[in-house]
Short mmCIF file of C-alpha atoms and ligand atoms in Angstrom, two decimals:
data_model
loop_
_atom_site.label_atom_id
_atom_site.label_comp_id
_atom_site.label_asym_id
_atom_site.label_seq_id
_atom_site.Cartn_x
_atom_site.Cartn_y
_atom_site.Cartn_z
CA MET D 1 18.39 13.10 -26.97
CA THR D 2 22.12 12.51 -27.06
CA ILE D 3 23.57 10.57 -24.08
CA GLN D 4 27.25 11.21 -22.90
CA ALA D 5 29.16 8.08 -22.08
CA ASP D 6 29.34 8.97 -18.45
CA ALA D 7 25.89 10.31 -18.23
CA THR D 8 24.63 7.46 -16.04
CA GLN D 9 27.01 8.40 -13.35
CA ASP D 10 26.28 11.99 -13.76
CA ASN D 11 22.55 11.47 -13.46
CA ALA D 12 22.97 9.37 -10.35
CA SER D 13 25.50 11.61 -8.57
CA LYS D 14 23.70 14.87 -9.50
CA SER D 15 20.44 13.65 -7.96
CA GLY D 16 22.20 12.48 -4.83
CA ILE D 17 19.74 9.50 -4.90
CA THR D 18 21.23 5.99 -4.53
CA PRO D 19 19.80 4.18 -7.55
CA LEU D 20 18.03 0.69 -7.19
CA VAL D 21 18.24 -2.04 -9.79
CA ALA D 22 15.60 -4.58 -8.94
CA GLY D 23 14.86 -7.84 -10.63
CA ASN D 24 11.42 -9.11 -10.87
CA TRP D 25 11.44 -12.84 -11.49
CA LYS D 26 7.64 -13.16 -11.83
CA MET D 27 6.57 -16.81 -12.01
CA ASN D 28 10.04 -18.02 -12.85
CA GLY D 29 12.69 -19.85 -10.88
CA GLN D 30 13.23 -22.99 -9.01
CA ARG D 31 15.95 -24.27 -6.68
CA SER D 32 18.28 -24.45 -9.64
CA SER D 33 18.15 -20.69 -10.13
CA ILE D 34 19.69 -20.08 -6.70
CA THR D 35 23.11 -20.26 -8.53
CA GLU D 36 22.13 -17.18 -10.67
CA VAL D 37 21.76 -15.08 -7.50
CA MET D 38 25.02 -16.47 -6.00
CA ALA D 39 26.75 -15.48 -9.25
CA ILE D 40 25.36 -11.99 -8.98
CA ARG D 41 26.51 -11.75 -5.32
CA ASP D 42 29.85 -13.04 -6.08
CA ALA D 43 30.40 -10.74 -9.00
CA ILE D 44 29.40 -7.72 -6.96
CA LEU D 45 31.74 -8.70 -4.11
CA GLU D 46 34.59 -9.33 -6.44
CA ALA D 47 34.09 -6.17 -8.58
CA GLN D 48 36.94 -3.65 -8.43
CA ASN D 49 34.63 -0.88 -9.35
CA LYS D 50 31.74 -1.62 -7.06
CA PRO D 51 28.46 -0.52 -8.43
CA LYS D 52 26.97 2.54 -6.81
CA THR D 53 23.42 1.14 -6.69
CA ASP D 54 21.27 -0.96 -4.49
CA VAL D 55 20.57 -4.38 -5.94
CA MET D 56 17.45 -6.36 -5.28
CA ILE D 57 15.89 -9.68 -6.47
CA CYS D 58 12.17 -10.41 -6.18
CA PRO D 59 12.04 -14.08 -6.59
CA PRO D 60 8.94 -16.28 -6.35
CA ALA D 61 7.91 -16.62 -2.75
CA THR D 62 8.97 -20.20 -2.73
CA LEU D 63 12.63 -19.09 -3.11
CA LEU D 64 12.49 -16.15 -0.83
CA MET D 65 13.56 -17.54 2.50
CA VAL D 66 16.32 -19.84 1.10
CA LEU D 67 17.80 -16.96 -0.76
CA ALA D 68 17.57 -14.59 2.15
CA GLU D 69 19.25 -17.01 4.33
CA LEU D 70 22.07 -17.77 1.94
CA ILE D 71 22.94 -14.27 0.79
CA ASP D 72 23.79 -11.15 2.69
CA ASN D 73 21.06 -8.58 2.09
CA SER D 74 23.55 -5.78 2.08
CA VAL D 75 25.00 -7.19 -1.12
CA VAL D 76 21.61 -8.38 -2.74
CA ALA D 77 18.42 -7.56 -1.02
CA PHE D 78 15.30 -9.46 -1.45
CA GLY D 79 11.69 -8.38 -2.19
CA GLY D 80 8.21 -9.97 -2.65
CA GLN D 81 6.23 -9.68 -5.87
CA ASP D 82 2.86 -8.96 -4.30
CA CYS D 83 1.05 -9.21 -0.94
CA HIS D 84 -2.44 -9.37 0.47
CA ILE D 85 -4.02 -6.22 1.96
CA LEU D 86 -4.40 -8.06 5.33
CA GLU D 87 -1.80 -9.36 7.77
CA LYS D 88 -3.21 -12.88 8.10
CA GLY D 89 -6.38 -14.90 7.93
CA ALA D 90 -8.53 -17.24 5.87
CA HIS D 91 -7.27 -16.35 2.31
CA THR D 92 -6.18 -19.56 0.72
CA GLY D 93 -3.22 -19.12 -1.64
CA ASP D 94 -2.43 -15.54 -0.63
CA ILE D 95 0.64 -14.18 1.16
CA SER D 96 0.88 -11.28 3.54
CA ALA D 97 3.50 -8.54 3.92
CA ALA D 98 4.12 -9.83 7.48
CA MET D 99 4.91 -13.33 6.08
CA LEU D 100 7.24 -11.89 3.28
CA LYS D 101 9.01 -9.82 5.95
CA ASP D 102 9.39 -12.95 8.10
CA ALA D 103 10.92 -14.75 5.05
CA GLY D 104 13.52 -12.05 4.58
CA ALA D 105 11.94 -9.49 2.26
CA SER D 106 12.87 -5.84 2.67
CA ALA D 107 10.45 -4.62 -0.02
CA ILE D 108 7.41 -5.75 -1.90
CA ILE D 109 6.22 -4.91 -5.42
CA VAL D 110 2.60 -3.77 -5.55
CA GLY D 111 0.37 -2.74 -8.46
CA HIS D 112 2.38 -4.53 -11.07
CA SER D 113 0.33 -4.28 -14.30
CA GLU D 114 0.22 -8.03 -14.53
CA ARG D 115 -1.56 -8.02 -11.05
CA ARG D 116 -3.79 -5.04 -12.13
CA GLU D 117 -4.76 -6.93 -15.39
CA ASN D 118 -4.79 -10.48 -14.37
CA HIS D 119 -6.34 -10.03 -10.93
CA SER D 120 -8.39 -7.06 -11.55
CA GLU D 121 -6.46 -4.98 -8.94
CA THR D 122 -7.79 -1.38 -8.78
CA ASP D 123 -5.79 1.60 -7.55
CA ASP D 124 -7.56 1.35 -4.27
CA ILE D 125 -6.48 -2.35 -3.76
CA VAL D 126 -2.96 -1.23 -4.75
CA LEU D 127 -3.09 1.56 -2.15
CA GLN D 128 -4.17 -0.90 0.52
CA LYS D 129 -1.44 -3.20 -0.38
CA ALA D 130 1.20 -0.44 -0.24
CA GLN D 131 -0.20 0.47 3.14
CA ALA D 132 0.12 -3.12 4.25
CA VAL D 133 3.70 -3.07 3.17
CA HIS D 134 4.41 0.17 5.10
CA ASN D 135 2.66 -1.21 8.21
CA GLN D 136 5.38 -3.86 8.23
CA GLY D 137 8.11 -1.31 7.99
CA LEU D 138 9.06 -2.42 4.45
CA MET D 139 9.53 -0.66 1.14
CA ALA D 140 6.69 -0.60 -1.34
CA ILE D 141 7.71 -0.57 -4.92
CA VAL D 142 4.48 0.83 -6.50
CA CYS D 143 4.08 0.31 -10.25
CA ILE D 144 2.27 2.58 -12.58
CA GLY D 145 2.03 2.74 -16.35
CA GLU D 146 -0.22 3.30 -19.31
CA THR D 147 -1.57 0.78 -21.81
CA LYS D 148 -0.87 1.09 -25.60
CA GLY D 149 -4.30 2.40 -26.21
CA GLN D 150 -3.83 5.00 -23.52
CA ARG D 151 -0.58 6.15 -24.98
CA GLN D 152 -2.00 6.35 -28.58
CA ALA D 153 -4.90 8.40 -27.21
CA GLY D 154 -2.31 10.85 -25.64
CA LEU D 155 -3.44 9.93 -22.06
CA THR D 156 -0.14 8.81 -20.74
CA ILE D 157 0.57 11.51 -18.27
CA GLU D 158 -3.07 11.70 -17.19
CA VAL D 159 -3.21 7.98 -16.45
CA VAL D 160 0.08 7.77 -14.66
CA SER D 161 -0.75 10.78 -12.61
CA ARG D 162 -4.14 9.27 -11.59
CA GLN D 163 -2.53 5.95 -10.69
CA LEU D 164 0.27 7.73 -8.68
CA ALA D 165 -2.19 9.88 -6.67
CA ALA D 166 -4.59 6.89 -6.00
CA SER D 167 -2.11 4.04 -5.36
CA VAL D 168 0.50 5.72 -3.11
CA PRO D 169 -0.36 6.00 0.70
CA GLU D 170 -0.24 9.30 2.64
CA GLY D 171 2.74 8.10 4.74
CA ALA D 172 5.00 7.59 1.78
CA THR D 173 8.67 8.57 2.22
CA ALA D 174 11.80 8.33 0.21
CA LYS D 175 12.74 5.32 2.50
CA ASN D 176 9.58 3.32 2.28
CA THR D 177 8.41 4.02 -1.29
CA VAL D 178 9.76 3.52 -4.69
CA ILE D 179 7.77 4.29 -7.86
CA ALA D 180 8.26 2.13 -10.89
CA TYR D 181 7.04 3.66 -14.21
CA GLU D 182 6.35 0.64 -16.47
CA PRO D 183 4.47 1.31 -19.64
CA VAL D 184 2.31 -1.81 -20.06
CA TRP D 185 3.05 -2.18 -23.77
CA ALA D 186 6.79 -2.19 -23.08
CA ILE D 187 6.72 -5.05 -20.57
CA GLY D 188 8.27 -8.15 -22.15
CA THR D 189 7.79 -6.91 -25.60
CA GLY D 190 11.26 -5.62 -26.36
CA LEU D 191 9.64 -2.27 -27.06
CA VAL D 192 10.76 0.80 -25.10
CA PRO D 193 9.56 4.46 -25.17
CA THR D 194 11.87 7.09 -26.58
CA LEU D 195 14.24 8.61 -24.12
CA GLU D 196 12.33 11.85 -24.45
CA ASP D 197 9.12 10.06 -23.52
CA VAL D 198 10.76 8.48 -20.61
CA ALA D 199 12.16 11.88 -19.47
CA ASN D 200 8.75 13.51 -19.75
CA VAL D 201 6.89 10.94 -17.88
CA HIS D 202 9.57 10.78 -14.99
CA LYS D 203 9.54 14.56 -14.84
CA ALA D 204 5.75 14.62 -14.41
CA ILE D 205 6.10 11.95 -11.68
CA ARG D 206 8.79 13.86 -9.88
CA LYS D 207 6.58 17.02 -10.00
CA ALA D 208 3.61 15.18 -8.62
CA LEU D 209 5.72 13.58 -5.87
CA CYS D 210 7.18 16.87 -4.84
CA GLU D 211 3.78 18.58 -4.76
CA ARG D 212 2.29 15.88 -2.65
CA PHE D 213 5.28 15.06 -0.49
CA PRO D 214 7.14 18.33 -0.21
CA ALA D 215 9.69 17.11 2.33
CA GLN D 216 10.32 13.71 0.49
CA GLY D 217 9.33 13.87 -3.19
CA ALA D 218 12.65 15.14 -4.47
CA ASN D 219 14.41 12.06 -2.99
CA MET D 220 11.98 9.33 -3.87
CA ARG D 221 13.35 6.84 -6.40
CA ILE D 222 11.51 6.48 -9.73
CA LEU D 223 12.48 3.39 -11.50
CA TYR D 224 11.93 2.76 -15.23
CA GLY D 225 10.67 -0.78 -16.13
CA GLY D 226 9.79 -2.47 -19.43
CA SER D 227 12.21 -4.37 -21.59
CA VAL D 228 15.27 -3.00 -19.92
CA ASN D 229 18.24 -5.14 -21.16
CA PRO D 230 22.01 -4.85 -21.19
CA THR D 231 21.95 -2.95 -24.53
CA ASN D 232 19.52 -0.23 -23.66
CA ALA D 233 20.16 0.15 -19.90
CA GLN D 234 22.87 2.71 -20.09
CA ASP D 235 20.68 5.12 -22.16
CA LEU D 236 17.62 4.59 -20.17
CA MET D 237 19.43 4.97 -16.77
CA SER D 238 21.05 8.19 -18.03
CA VAL D 239 17.73 10.01 -18.31
CA GLU D 240 17.05 12.58 -15.73
CA ASN D 241 14.80 11.46 -12.88
CA VAL D 242 15.40 7.81 -13.71
CA ASN D 243 16.84 6.41 -10.48
CA GLY D 244 17.26 2.81 -11.52
CA ALA D 245 15.36 0.00 -13.08
CA LEU D 246 12.83 -2.75 -12.50
CA VAL D 247 13.89 -5.56 -14.74
CA GLY D 248 11.90 -8.58 -15.67
CA GLY D 249 13.24 -11.06 -18.25
CA ALA D 250 16.81 -9.79 -18.19
CA SER D 251 17.05 -10.32 -14.39
CA LEU D 252 16.80 -14.14 -14.76
CA LYS D 253 20.29 -14.58 -16.06
CA ALA D 254 23.15 -13.37 -13.84
CA THR D 255 25.27 -12.27 -16.88
CA ASP D 256 22.43 -9.97 -18.27
CA PHE D 257 21.45 -8.50 -14.89
CA LEU D 258 25.02 -7.85 -14.00
CA GLN D 259 25.52 -5.85 -17.19
CA ILE D 260 22.56 -3.74 -16.22
CA ILE D 261 23.91 -3.19 -12.61
CA ASP D 262 27.25 -2.34 -14.24
CA VAL D 263 25.91 0.83 -15.75
CA TYR D 264 26.27 2.24 -12.20
CA ALA D 265 29.83 1.01 -11.87
CA PRO D 266 32.25 3.88 -11.71
CA SER D 267 34.79 3.70 -14.50
CA ASP D 268 37.88 4.64 -12.60
P1 PGA T 1 10.54 -6.93 -18.60
O1 PGA T 1 9.48 -6.91 -17.41
O2 PGA T 1 11.78 -6.39 -18.25
O3 PGA T 1 10.53 -8.45 -18.96
O4 PGA T 1 9.83 -6.25 -19.73
C1 PGA T 1 9.60 -5.77 -16.50
C2 PGA T 1 8.55 -5.84 -15.41
O5 PGA T 1 7.45 -6.32 -15.66
O6 PGA T 1 8.79 -5.50 -14.22
#
């Protein structure tokens, strides 16, 4: 696939969808990291060519409230990384969507493969979590993606379609739901699928969304995630039906994250 220099802007403007670049800090970040987010905010505010994208950071819950109070969420929005299926109760160590909302989150990631793997989260649990997010009026970023073995067995589309059908609640809209396609084998490995592969999976996700949500599916954002970095972001974000990125490692440093956001900065 050959990518034109201005293809990212073309892809974004043709679709009419405002892209989203979201950083998932995972279990990283302490008080000292607040300066990274302030640097991101300052760079966005100072940019002559303002990026045409929504920008979000999903910090650890310990930093959420302090960041949300410090930084205007119209410049950098904040999200949680996971939530419990219930609103409150005796669940030691867990955190609810209501609590994350109270702390300043406007979105919550659910169904990340690290949660699915490390905490045995099934599609049904992810569905209930996404529903809990919606019940608070927040946006659910629902992650789906195949393992290396599933890809090698030619099951990518089947797996992703099944996860999509089983993890996204009935009331999903373009406002309250974002899909993040994250091949498990690409997360934190430096490996990325070919652009053709990304295009094929995103096309299949778009088709499934349009079939299930006829009034909303065409406008729902589908992010790509898995080893997005300043070098590959331009190409990945230029692929049709890629409406932004969910970024792990490269979101921890303001300079790297800003370069990814910058692929959506108009050149004139
Ligand atoms: P990565 O993580 O960018 O470090 O591969 C992406 C993610 O897990 O969301």
